[in-house]
Short mmCIF file of C-alpha atoms in Angstrom, two decimals:
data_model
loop_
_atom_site.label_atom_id
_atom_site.label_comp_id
_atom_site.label_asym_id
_atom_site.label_seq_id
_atom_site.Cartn_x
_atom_site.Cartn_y
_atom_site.Cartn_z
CA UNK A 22 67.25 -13.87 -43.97
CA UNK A 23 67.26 -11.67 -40.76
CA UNK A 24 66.43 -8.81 -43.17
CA UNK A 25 63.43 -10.84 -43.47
CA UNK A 26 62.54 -12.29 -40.19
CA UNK A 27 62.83 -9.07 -38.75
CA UNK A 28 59.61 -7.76 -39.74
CA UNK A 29 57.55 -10.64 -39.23
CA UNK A 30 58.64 -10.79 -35.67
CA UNK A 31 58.09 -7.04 -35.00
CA UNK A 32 54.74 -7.27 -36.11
CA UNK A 33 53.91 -10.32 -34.19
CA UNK A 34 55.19 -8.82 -30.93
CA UNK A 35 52.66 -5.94 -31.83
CA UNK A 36 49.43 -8.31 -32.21
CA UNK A 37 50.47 -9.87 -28.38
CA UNK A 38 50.71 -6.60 -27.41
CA UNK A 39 47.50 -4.97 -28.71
CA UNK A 40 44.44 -5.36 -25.88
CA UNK A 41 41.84 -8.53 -26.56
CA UNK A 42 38.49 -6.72 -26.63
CA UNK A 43 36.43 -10.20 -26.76
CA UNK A 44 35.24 -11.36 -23.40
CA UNK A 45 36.31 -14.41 -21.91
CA UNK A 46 32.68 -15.12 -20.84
CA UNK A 47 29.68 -15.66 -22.29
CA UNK A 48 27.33 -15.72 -19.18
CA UNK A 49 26.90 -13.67 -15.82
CA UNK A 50 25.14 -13.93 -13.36
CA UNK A 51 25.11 -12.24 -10.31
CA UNK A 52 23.13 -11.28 -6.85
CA UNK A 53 22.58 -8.13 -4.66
CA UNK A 54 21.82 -6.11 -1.81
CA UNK A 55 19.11 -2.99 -3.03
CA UNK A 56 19.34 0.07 -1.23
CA UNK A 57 16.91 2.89 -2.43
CA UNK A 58 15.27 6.52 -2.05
CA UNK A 59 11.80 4.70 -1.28
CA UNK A 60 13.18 2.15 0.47
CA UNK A 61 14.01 1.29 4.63
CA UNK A 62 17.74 0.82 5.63
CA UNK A 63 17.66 -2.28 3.22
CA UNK A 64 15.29 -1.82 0.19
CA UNK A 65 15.55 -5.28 -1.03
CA UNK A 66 17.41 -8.01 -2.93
CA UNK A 67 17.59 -8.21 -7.09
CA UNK A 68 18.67 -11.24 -8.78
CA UNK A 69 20.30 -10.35 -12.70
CA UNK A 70 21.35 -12.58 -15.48
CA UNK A 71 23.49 -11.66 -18.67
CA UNK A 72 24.36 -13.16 -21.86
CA UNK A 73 26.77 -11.57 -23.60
CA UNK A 74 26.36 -10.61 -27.66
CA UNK A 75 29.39 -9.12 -28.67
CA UNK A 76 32.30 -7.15 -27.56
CA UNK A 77 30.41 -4.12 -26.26
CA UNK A 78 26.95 -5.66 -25.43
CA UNK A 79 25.20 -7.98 -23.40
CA UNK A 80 21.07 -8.63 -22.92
CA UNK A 81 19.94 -9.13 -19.39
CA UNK A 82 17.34 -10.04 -17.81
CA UNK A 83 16.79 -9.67 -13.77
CA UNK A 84 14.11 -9.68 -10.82
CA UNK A 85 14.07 -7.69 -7.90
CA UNK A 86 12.25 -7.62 -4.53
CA UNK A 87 11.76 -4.26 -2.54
CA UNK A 88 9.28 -2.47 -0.19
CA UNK A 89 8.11 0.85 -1.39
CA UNK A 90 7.52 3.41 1.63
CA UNK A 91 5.76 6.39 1.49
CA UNK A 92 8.08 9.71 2.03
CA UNK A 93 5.34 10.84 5.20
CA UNK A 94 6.05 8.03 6.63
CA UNK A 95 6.82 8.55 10.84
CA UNK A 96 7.82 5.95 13.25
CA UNK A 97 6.01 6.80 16.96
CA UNK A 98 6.40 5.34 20.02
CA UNK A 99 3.35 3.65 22.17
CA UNK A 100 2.46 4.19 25.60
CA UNK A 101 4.06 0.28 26.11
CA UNK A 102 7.61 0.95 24.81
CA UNK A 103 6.75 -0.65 21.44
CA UNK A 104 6.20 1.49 18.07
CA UNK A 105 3.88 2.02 14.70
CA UNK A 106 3.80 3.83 11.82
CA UNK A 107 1.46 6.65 12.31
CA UNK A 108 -1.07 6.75 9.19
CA UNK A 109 0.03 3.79 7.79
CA UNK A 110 -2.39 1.51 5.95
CA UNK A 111 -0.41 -0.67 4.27
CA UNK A 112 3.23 -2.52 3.32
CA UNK A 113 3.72 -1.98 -0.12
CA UNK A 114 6.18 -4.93 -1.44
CA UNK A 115 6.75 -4.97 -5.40
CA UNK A 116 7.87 -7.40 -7.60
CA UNK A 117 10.21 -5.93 -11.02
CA UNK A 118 10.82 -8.12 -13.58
CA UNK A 119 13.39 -6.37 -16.16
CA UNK A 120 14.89 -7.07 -19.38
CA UNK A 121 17.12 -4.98 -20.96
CA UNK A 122 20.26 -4.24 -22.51
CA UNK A 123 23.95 -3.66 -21.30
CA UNK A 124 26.94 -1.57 -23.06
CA UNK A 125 30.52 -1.79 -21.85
CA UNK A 126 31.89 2.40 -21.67
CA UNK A 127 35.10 1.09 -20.07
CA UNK A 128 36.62 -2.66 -20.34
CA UNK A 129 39.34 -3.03 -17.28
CA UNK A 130 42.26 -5.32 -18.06
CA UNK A 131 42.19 -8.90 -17.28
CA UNK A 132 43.30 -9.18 -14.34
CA UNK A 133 43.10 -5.87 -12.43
CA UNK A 134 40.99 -2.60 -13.05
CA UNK A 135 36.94 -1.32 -13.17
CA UNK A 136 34.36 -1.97 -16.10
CA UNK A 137 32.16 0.40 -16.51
CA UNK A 138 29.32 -0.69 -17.68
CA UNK A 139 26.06 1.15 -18.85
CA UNK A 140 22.42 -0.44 -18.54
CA UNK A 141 18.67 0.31 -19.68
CA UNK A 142 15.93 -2.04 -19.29
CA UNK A 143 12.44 -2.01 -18.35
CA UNK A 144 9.34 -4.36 -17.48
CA UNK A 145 5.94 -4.85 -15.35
CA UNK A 146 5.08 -3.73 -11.71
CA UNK A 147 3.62 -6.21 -9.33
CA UNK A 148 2.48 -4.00 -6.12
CA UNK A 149 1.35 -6.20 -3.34
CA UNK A 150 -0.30 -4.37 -0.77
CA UNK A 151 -0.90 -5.94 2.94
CA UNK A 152 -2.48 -4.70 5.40
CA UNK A 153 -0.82 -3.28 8.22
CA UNK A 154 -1.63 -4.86 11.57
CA UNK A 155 -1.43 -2.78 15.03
CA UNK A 156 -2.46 -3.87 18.69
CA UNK A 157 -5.52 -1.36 19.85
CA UNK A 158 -6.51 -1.23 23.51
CA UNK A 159 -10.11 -1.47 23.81
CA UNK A 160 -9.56 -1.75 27.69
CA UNK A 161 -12.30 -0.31 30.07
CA UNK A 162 -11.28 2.25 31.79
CA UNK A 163 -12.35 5.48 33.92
CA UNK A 164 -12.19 9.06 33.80
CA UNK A 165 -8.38 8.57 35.62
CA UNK A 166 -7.44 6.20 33.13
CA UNK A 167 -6.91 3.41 35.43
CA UNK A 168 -8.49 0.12 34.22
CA UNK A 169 -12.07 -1.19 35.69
CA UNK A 170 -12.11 -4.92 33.84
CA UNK A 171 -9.21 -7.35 32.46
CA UNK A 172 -7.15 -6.14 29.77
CA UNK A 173 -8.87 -5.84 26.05
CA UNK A 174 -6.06 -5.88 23.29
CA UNK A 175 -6.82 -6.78 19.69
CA UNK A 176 -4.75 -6.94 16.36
CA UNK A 177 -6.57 -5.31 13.61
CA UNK A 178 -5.91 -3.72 10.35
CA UNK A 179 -5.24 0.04 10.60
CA UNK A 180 -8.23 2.08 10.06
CA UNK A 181 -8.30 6.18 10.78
CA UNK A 182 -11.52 6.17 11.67
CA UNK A 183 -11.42 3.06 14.43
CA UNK A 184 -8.36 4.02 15.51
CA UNK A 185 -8.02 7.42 15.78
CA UNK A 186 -6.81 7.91 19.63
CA UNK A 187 -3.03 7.41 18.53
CA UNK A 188 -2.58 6.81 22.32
CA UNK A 189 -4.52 4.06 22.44
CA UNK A 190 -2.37 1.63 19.77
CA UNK A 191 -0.34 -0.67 21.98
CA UNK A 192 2.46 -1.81 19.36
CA UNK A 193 2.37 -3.05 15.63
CA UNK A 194 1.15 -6.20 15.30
CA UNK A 195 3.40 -8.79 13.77
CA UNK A 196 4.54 -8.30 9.59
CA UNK A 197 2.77 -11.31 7.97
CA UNK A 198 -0.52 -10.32 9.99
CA UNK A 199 -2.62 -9.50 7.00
CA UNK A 200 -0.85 -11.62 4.46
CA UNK A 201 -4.42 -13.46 3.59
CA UNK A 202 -5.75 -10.19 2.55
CA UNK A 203 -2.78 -8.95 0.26
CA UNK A 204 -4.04 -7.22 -2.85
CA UNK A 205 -1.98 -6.71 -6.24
CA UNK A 206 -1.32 -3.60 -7.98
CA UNK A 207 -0.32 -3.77 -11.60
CA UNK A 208 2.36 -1.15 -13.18
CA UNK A 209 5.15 -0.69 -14.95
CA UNK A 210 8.89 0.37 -14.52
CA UNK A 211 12.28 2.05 -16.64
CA UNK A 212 15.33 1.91 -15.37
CA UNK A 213 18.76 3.48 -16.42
CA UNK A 214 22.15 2.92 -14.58
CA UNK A 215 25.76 2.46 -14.50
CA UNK A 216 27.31 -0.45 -13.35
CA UNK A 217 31.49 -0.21 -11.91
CA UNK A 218 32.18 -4.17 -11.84
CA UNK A 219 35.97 -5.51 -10.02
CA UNK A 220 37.01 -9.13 -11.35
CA UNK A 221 39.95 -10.12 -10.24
CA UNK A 222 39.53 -13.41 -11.46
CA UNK A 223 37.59 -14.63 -14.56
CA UNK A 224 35.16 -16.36 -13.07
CA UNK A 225 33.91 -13.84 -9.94
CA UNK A 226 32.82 -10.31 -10.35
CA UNK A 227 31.74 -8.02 -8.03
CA UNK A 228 30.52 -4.10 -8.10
CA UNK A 229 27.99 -1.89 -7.44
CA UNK A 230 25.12 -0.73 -9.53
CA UNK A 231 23.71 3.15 -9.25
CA UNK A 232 20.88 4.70 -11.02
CA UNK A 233 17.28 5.65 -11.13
CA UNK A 234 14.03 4.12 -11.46
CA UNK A 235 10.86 5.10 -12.73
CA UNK A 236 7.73 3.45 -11.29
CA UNK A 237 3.72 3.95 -12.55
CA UNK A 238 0.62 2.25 -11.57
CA UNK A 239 -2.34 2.04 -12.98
CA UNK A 240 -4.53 2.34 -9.50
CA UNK A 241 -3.39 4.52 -6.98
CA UNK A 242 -1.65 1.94 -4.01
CA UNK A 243 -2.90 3.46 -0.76
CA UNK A 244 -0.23 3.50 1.61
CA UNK A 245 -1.07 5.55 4.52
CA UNK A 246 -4.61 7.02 5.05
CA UNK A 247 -5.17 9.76 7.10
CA UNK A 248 -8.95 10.98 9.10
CA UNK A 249 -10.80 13.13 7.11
CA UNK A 250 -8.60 13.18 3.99
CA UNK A 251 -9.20 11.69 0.81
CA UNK A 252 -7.14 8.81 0.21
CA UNK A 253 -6.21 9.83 -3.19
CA UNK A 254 -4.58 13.06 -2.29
CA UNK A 255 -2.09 11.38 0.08
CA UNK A 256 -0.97 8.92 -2.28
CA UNK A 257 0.66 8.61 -5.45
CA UNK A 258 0.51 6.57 -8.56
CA UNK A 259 3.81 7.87 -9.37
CA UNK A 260 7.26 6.55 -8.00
CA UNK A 261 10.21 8.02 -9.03
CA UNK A 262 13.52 6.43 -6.74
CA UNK A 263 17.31 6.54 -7.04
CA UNK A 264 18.99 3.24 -5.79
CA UNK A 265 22.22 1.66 -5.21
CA UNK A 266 23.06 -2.26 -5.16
CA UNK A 267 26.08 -3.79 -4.34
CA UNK A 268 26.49 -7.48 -5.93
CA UNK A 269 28.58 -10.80 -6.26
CA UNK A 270 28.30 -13.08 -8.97
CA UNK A 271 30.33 -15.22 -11.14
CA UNK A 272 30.49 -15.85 -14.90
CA UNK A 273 30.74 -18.76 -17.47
#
């Protein structure tokens, strides 16, 4: 009989021994911080959702929020103490919806480790360009530079030609100053990345997610304009960016 047993009991101490592969979820979702080449300090915040399919995929679909800056780009200070962006036209913020796919490279173990994930997806562009707003003394004043009436300061849209004496600009207006005259931009977007996710716990996950992105438009946005150069030759249709986001989330 124990000639018998023997066996059976070897072999089931090898199936509770061999790794589960099957995910104990079915449903992520999760929330981040952006941080990219065409980006500020803080590029913007995504939003991503994943069902999985099997034991090495999942679909996803997610949204993310960023400003786009153009690379000549330089902050300057005014004769006040405040600052603007010298050439600068325009705040580019863009929308990304993405849906895509997601392949597990590396499955951690329950309880401790890092997933690797890998990730390709790809959707539509929404550019929203508003104007940018800056404070332009219009002042009268003599040869010296001293004032001869009461002060003249007016918000208005950036415009090379009106305000070319750079010395002149007070400050930048406020952000939301031009946000009745925002104008969309359609385009789309691929992305590829990896994803190194830490769960310590079923339910939570958290990681970071590094990769590029691949932007076109179908009009060129104009960001910054310049005097006496062609808006086209400054600006690009094209947006090529690396990016990094760090996330939280939790699963179902």
């Amino acid at each position: 009989m124990l000639a018998l047993l023997s066996p059976l009991a070897a072999q089931a101490q090898g199936a509770a021994a061999a790794p589960n592969d099957d995910p104990s979820y079915r449903k992520e979702f999760v929330y981040g911080l952006n941080f990219n080449t065409r980006g500020g300090l803080i590029g913007g915040l995504s939003v991503r959702s994943s069902r999985v399919l099997n034991e090495k995929w999942s679909r996803y679909w997610s949204i993310e929020g960023v400003e786009v800056k153009h690379p000549k780009e330089r902050r300057l200070p005014s004769y006040n103490g405040g600052s603007f962006v010298r050439d600068k036209a325009n705040y580019m913020f863009v929308l990304r919806p993405t849906v895509g796919v997601q392949r597990v490279i590396f499955r951690k173990a329950p309880e401790s480790g890092v997933q690797v994930n890998g990730l390709f997806g790809a959707g539509p562009s929404i550019g929203l360009l508003m104007p940018y707003y800056v404070y332009y003394d219009y002042t009268d004043r003599n040869s010296q530079g001293q004032a001869t009436g009461p002060d003249d300061i007016r918000a208005e849209a950036y415009d090379p030609q009106k305000h070319s004496n750079i010395n002149l600009i007070f400050d930048r207006a406020p952000l939301f100053s031009g946000i009745n005259e925002v104008k969309p931009y359609v385009g789309a977007h691929v992305r590829g990345a990896l994803s190194f996710e830490y769960g310590r716990y079923r339910d939570a996950v958290a990681g970071i997610e590094t990769g590029f992105l691949l932007e076109l438009y179908a009009k060129r946005p104009s960001i910054i304009r310049s005097l006496n150069v062609d808006d086209n030759t400054i600006n690009n249709r094209f947006y090529p960016s690396v990016y990094l986001t760090i996330y939280l989330g939790s699963r179902s």
